[in-house]
Coordinates of C-alpha atoms in Angstrom, one line a residue:
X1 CA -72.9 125.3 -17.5
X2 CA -75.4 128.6 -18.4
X3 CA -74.2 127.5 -22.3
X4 CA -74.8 124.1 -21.8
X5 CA -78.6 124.2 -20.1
X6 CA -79.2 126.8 -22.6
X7 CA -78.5 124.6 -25.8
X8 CA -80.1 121.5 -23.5
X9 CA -83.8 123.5 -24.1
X10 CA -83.0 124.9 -26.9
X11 CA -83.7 121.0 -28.0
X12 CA -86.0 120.2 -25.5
X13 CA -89.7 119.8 -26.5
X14 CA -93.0 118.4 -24.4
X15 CA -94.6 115.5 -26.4
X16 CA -97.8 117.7 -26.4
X17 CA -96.0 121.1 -27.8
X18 CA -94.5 118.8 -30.3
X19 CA -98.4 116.8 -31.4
X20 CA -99.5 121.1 -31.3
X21 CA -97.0 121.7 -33.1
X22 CA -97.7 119.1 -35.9
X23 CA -101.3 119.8 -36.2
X24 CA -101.5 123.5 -36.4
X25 CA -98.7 123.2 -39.4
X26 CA -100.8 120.5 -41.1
X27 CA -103.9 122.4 -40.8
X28 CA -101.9 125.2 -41.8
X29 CA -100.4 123.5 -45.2
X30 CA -104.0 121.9 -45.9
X31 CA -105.8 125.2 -45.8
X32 CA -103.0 126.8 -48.2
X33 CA -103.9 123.7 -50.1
X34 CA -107.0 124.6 -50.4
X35 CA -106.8 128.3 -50.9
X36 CA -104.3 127.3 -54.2
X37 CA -106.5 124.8 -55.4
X38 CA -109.6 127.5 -55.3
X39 CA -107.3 130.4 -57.0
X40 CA -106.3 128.1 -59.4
X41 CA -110.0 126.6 -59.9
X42 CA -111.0 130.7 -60.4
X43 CA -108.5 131.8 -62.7
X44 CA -109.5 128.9 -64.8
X45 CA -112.7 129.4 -65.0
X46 CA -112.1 133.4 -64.9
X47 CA -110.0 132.2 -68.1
X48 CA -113.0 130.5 -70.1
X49 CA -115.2 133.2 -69.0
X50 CA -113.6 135.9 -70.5
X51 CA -113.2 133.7 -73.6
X52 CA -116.6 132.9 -74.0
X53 CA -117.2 137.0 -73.3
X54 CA -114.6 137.6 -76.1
X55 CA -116.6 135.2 -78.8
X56 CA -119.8 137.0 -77.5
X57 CA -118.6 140.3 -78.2
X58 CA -117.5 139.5 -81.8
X59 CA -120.6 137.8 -82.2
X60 CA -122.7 140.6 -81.0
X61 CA -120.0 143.3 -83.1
X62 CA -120.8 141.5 -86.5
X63 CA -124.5 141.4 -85.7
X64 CA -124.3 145.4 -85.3
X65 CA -122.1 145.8 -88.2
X66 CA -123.7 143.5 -90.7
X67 CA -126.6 145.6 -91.8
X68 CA -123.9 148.7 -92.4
X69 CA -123.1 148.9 -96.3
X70 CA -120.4 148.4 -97.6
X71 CA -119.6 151.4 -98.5
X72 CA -116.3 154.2 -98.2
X73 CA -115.6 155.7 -96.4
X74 CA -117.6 153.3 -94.3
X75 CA -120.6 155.0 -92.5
X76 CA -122.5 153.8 -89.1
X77 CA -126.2 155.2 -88.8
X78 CA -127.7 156.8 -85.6
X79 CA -131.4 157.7 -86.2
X80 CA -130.7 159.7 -82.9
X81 CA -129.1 159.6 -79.6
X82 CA -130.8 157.7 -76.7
X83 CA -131.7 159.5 -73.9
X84 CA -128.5 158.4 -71.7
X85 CA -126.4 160.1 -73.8
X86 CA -127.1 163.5 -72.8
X87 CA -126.1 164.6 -69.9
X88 CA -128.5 167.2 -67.1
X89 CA -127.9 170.2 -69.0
X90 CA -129.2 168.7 -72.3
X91 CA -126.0 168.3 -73.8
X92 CA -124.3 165.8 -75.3
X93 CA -121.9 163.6 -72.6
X94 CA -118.3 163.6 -75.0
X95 CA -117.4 160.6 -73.9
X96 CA -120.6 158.4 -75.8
X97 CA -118.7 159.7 -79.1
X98 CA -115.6 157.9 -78.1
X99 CA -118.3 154.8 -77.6
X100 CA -119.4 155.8 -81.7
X101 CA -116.2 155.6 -82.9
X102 CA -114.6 152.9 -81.4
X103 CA -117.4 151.1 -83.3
X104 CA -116.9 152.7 -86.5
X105 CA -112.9 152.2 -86.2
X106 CA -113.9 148.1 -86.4
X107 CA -115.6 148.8 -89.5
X108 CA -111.9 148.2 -90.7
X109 CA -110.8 145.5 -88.2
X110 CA -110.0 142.2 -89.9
X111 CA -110.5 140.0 -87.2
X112 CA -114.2 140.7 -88.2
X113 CA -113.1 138.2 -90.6
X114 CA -113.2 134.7 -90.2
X115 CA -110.5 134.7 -87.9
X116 CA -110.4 136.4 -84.6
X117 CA -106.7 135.6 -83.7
X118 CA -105.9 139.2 -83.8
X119 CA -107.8 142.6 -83.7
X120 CA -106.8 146.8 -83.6
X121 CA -106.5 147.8 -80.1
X122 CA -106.7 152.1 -79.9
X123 CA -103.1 153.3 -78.8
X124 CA -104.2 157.5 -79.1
X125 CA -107.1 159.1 -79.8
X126 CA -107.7 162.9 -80.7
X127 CA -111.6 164.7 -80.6
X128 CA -111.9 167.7 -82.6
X129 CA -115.4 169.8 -81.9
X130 CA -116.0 172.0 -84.0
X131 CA -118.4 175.7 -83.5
X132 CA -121.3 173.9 -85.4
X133 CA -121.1 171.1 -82.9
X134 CA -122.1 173.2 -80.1
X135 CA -124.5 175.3 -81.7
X136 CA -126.7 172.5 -82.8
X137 CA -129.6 170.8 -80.6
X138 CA -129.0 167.3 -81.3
X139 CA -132.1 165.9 -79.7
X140 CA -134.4 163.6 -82.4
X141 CA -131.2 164.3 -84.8
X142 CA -130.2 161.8 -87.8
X143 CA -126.1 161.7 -87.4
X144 CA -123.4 159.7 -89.0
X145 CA -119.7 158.4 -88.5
X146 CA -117.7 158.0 -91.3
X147 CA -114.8 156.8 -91.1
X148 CA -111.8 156.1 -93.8
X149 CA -108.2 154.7 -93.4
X150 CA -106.3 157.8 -92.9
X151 CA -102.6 156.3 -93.2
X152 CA -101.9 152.3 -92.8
X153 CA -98.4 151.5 -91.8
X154 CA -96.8 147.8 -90.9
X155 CA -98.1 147.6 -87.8
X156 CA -100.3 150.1 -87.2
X157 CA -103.3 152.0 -88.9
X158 CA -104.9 155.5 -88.2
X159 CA -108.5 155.8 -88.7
X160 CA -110.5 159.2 -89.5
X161 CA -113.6 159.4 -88.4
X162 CA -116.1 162.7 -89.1
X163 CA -119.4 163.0 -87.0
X164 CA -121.9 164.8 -89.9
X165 CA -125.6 165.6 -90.1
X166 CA -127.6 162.9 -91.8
X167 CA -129.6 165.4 -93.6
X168 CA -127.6 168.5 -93.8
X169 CA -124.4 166.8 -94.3
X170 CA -123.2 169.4 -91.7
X171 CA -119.2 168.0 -90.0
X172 CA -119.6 168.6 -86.5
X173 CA -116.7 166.7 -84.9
X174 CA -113.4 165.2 -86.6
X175 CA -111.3 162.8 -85.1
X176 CA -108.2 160.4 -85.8
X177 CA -107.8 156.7 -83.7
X178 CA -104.4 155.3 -84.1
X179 CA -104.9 151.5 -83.7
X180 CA -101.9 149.0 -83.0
X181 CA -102.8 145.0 -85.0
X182 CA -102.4 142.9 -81.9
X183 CA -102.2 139.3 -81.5
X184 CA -105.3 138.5 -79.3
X185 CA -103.9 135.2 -77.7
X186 CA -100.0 136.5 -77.4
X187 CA -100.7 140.1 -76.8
X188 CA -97.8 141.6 -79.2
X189 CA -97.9 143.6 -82.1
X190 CA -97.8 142.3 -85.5
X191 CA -97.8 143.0 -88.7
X192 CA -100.4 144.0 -90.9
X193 CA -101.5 141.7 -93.9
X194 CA -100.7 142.1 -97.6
X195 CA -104.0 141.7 -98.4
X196 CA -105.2 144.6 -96.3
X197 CA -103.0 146.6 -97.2
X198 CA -103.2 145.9 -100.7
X199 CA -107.1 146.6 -99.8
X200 CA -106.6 150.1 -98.6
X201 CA -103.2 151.3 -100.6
X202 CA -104.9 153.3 -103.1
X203 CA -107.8 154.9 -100.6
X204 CA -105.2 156.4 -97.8
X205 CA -105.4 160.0 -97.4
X206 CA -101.9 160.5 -95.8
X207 CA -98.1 160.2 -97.5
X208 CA -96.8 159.7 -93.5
X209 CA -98.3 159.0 -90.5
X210 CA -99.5 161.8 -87.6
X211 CA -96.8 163.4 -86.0
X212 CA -97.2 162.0 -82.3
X213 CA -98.4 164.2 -79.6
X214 CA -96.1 165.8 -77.1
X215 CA -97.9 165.8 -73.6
X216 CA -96.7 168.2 -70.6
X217 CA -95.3 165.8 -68.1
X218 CA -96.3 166.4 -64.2
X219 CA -93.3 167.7 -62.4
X220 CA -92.7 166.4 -58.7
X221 CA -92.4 169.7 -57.6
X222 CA -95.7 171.3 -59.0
X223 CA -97.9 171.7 -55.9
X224 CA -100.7 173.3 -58.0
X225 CA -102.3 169.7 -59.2
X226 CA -106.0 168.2 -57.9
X227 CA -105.8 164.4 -57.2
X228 CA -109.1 162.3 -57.8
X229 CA -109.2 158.9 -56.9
X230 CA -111.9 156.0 -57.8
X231 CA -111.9 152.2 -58.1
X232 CA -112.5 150.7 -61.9
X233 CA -115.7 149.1 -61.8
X234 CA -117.5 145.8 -63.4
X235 CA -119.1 148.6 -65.7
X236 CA -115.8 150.3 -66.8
X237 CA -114.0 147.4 -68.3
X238 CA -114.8 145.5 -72.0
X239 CA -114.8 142.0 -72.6
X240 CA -110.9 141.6 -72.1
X241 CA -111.2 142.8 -68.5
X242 CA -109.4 146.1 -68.9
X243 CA -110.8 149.5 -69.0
X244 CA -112.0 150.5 -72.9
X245 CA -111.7 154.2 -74.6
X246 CA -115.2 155.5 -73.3
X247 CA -114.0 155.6 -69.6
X248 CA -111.4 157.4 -69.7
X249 CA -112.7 160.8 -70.7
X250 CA -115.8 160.1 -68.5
X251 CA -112.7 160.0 -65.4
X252 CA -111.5 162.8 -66.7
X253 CA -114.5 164.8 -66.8
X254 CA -115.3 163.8 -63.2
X255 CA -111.8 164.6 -61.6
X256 CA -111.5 168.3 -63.9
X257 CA -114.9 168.8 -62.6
X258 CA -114.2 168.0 -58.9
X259 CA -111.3 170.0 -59.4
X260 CA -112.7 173.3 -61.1
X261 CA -115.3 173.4 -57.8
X262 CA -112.9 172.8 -55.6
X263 CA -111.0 176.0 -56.9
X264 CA -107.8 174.1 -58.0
X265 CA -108.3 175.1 -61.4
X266 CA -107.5 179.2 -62.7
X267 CA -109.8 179.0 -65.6
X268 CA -113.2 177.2 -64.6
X269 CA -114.9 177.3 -61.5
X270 CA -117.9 174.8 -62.8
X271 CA -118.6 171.3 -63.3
X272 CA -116.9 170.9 -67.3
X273 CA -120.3 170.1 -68.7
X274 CA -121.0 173.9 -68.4
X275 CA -117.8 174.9 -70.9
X276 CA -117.6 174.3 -74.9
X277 CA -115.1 171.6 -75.3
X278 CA -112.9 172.0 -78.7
X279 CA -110.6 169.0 -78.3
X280 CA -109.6 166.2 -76.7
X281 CA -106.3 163.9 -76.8
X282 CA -105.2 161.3 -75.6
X283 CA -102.4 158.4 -75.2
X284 CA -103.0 155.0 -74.1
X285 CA -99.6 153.4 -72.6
X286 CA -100.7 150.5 -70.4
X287 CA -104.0 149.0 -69.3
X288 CA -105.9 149.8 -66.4
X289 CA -107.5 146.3 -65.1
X290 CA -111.0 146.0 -62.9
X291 CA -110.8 146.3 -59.5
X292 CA -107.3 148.7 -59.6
X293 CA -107.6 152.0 -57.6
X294 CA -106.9 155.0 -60.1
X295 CA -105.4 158.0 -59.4
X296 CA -106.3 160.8 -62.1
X297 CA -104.2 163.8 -61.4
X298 CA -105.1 167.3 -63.2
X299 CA -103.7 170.6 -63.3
X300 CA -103.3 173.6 -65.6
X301 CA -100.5 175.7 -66.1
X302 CA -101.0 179.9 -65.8
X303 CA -98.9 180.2 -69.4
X304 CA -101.8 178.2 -71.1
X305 CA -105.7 179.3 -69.5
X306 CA -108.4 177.0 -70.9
X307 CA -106.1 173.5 -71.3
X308 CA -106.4 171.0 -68.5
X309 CA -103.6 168.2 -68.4
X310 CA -104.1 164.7 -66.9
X311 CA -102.3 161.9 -65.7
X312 CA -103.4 158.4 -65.0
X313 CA -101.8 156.5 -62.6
X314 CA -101.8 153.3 -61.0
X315 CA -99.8 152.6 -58.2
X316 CA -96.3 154.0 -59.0
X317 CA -96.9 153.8 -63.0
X318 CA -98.7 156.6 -65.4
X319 CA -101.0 154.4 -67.6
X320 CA -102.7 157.1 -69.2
X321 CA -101.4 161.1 -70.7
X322 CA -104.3 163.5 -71.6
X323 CA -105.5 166.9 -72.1
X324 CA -108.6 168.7 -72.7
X325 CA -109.0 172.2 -74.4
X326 CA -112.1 174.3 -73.8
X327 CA -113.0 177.6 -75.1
X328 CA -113.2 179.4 -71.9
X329 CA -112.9 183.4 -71.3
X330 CA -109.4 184.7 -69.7
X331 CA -110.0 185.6 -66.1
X332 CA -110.7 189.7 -65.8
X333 CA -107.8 191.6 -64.4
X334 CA -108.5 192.5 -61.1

């Protein structure tokens, strides 16, 4: 009888509990409704925007480049640096020469062609800066990029690009981008054209491409790392709504410093700006998106004073490898 009263209500419902019951589930499938048909209205229009951004930004790129002659090594003009560019101690920040070259790496994009189907996205970047760099006051200064095809492959280019004097023709900085040819609307590699590679074959300066760079991976059980977190920002990302080249060192600058004052780091006990930076390197493996919390983990290692590792992470995945190498003093022997 207990069994049989207890399947009886099991089945048994008030005409009111029943009329509740309806309602609150088809207010509950009309707001859903609703809430689908806004996502899917704002990704849509999310969608054209950042297409219309994307045909702005090539616009605006071929404006900026158009005056450049045409020229090689192809060469992009600063009558000086603006006043943003250096930082409170009157140097330069490092991270507005990533800005520079990115620019003078699409010098040698095609998709400044007719056609913007595809374009170079940067997969590694190294900063070389040499003693001449730091010893010069840049302030009212004439400089130049130049930049040349160092090595094209099928898929694949690396650019050189040298930061001189305008007057003096003094090199201050070196560098080499290695940028993958992407298909813009499929997001794949692909290959390179005959035509520009029949453009560039006799103007390459390397037989084989750079021998890629072998970062120190964080261990789990390495206690001695500083973790800095931020949030990427309207301001961090480009017109394709992930986080472009310049941002990254200017993260990494921020978390070293953070860490060298909070005493996490042997060699610096200063904000980095305070410490001759002689190069930088760098792998891009994924993209960071706006609005994604970053975690940029630092450390250095006793067996190698003056060269600060990083990690990028997102969640459970390391987006970006890095390290920085400043001329710093060993620490006296106490």
């Amino acid at each position: 009888m207990i069994c049989l009263d207890s399947i009886k209500y099991s089945f048994f419902y008030t005409p009111r509990a029943c009329i509740g019951s309806y309602k609150s589930t088809k207010r509950h499938l009309l707001t859903s409704s609703r809430i689908r048909k806004i996502y899917t209205r704002s990704c849509t229009m999310q969608q054209h925007h950042e297409s219309k951004e994307h045909t702005k930004f090539y616009k605006f790129l071929k404006d900026v480049l158009r005056n450049i002659p045409n020229n090689y090594p192809r060469s992009y003009h600063l009558k000086e640096f603006g006043w943003n560019d250096f930082n409170k101690i009157g140097s330069i920040h490092p991270h507005c020469h990533v800005g520079n070259i990115q620019l003078a790496t699409y010098q040698h994009s095609p998709s400044l062609g007719e056609s913007n189907d595809f374009s170079f996205f940067g997969r590694s970047l190294t900063l070389n800066f040499l003693p001449a760099y730091h010893d010069t006051n840049f302030v009212s200064r004439p400089v130049r990029y130049d930049s040349y095809i160092a090595f094209l492959g099928r898929t694949s280019m690396y650019v050189g690009i040298d930061l001189r004097d305008a007057t003096s023709e003094a090199l201050y900085l070196s560098s080499i981008m290695q940028c993958i040819a992407m298909d813009v609307n499929k997001g794949t590699p692909v290959r390179i054209g005959s035509e520009i590679i029949k453009k560039y074959v006799d103007k390459t300066t390397l037989n084989t491409p750079p021998q890629r760079h072998q970062f120190l991976p964080l261990q789990p059980d390495n206690g001695d790392v500083f973790r800095w977190k931020t949030t990427v920002q309207c301001s961090d990302v480009d017109y394709n709504r992930h986080v472009n080249q310049t941002p990254y060192l200017r993260f990494m600058y921020d978390a070293g410093s953070s860490a060298a004052v909070a005493g996490s780091l042997r060699s610096f006990h200063h904000e980095l700006i305070h410490y001759k930076l002689k190069t930088y390197t760098v792998e891009y493996m994924q993209e960071i998106r706006q609005g994604k919390e970053l975690v940029v983990v630092c450390w250095e290692m006793d067996d190698n004073p003056g060269t600060i590792n990083f990690e990028l992470q997102v969640g459970d995945r390391t987006v970006t490898r890095s390290h920085l190498i400043f001329d710093v003093q060993p620490p006296a022997k106490l």
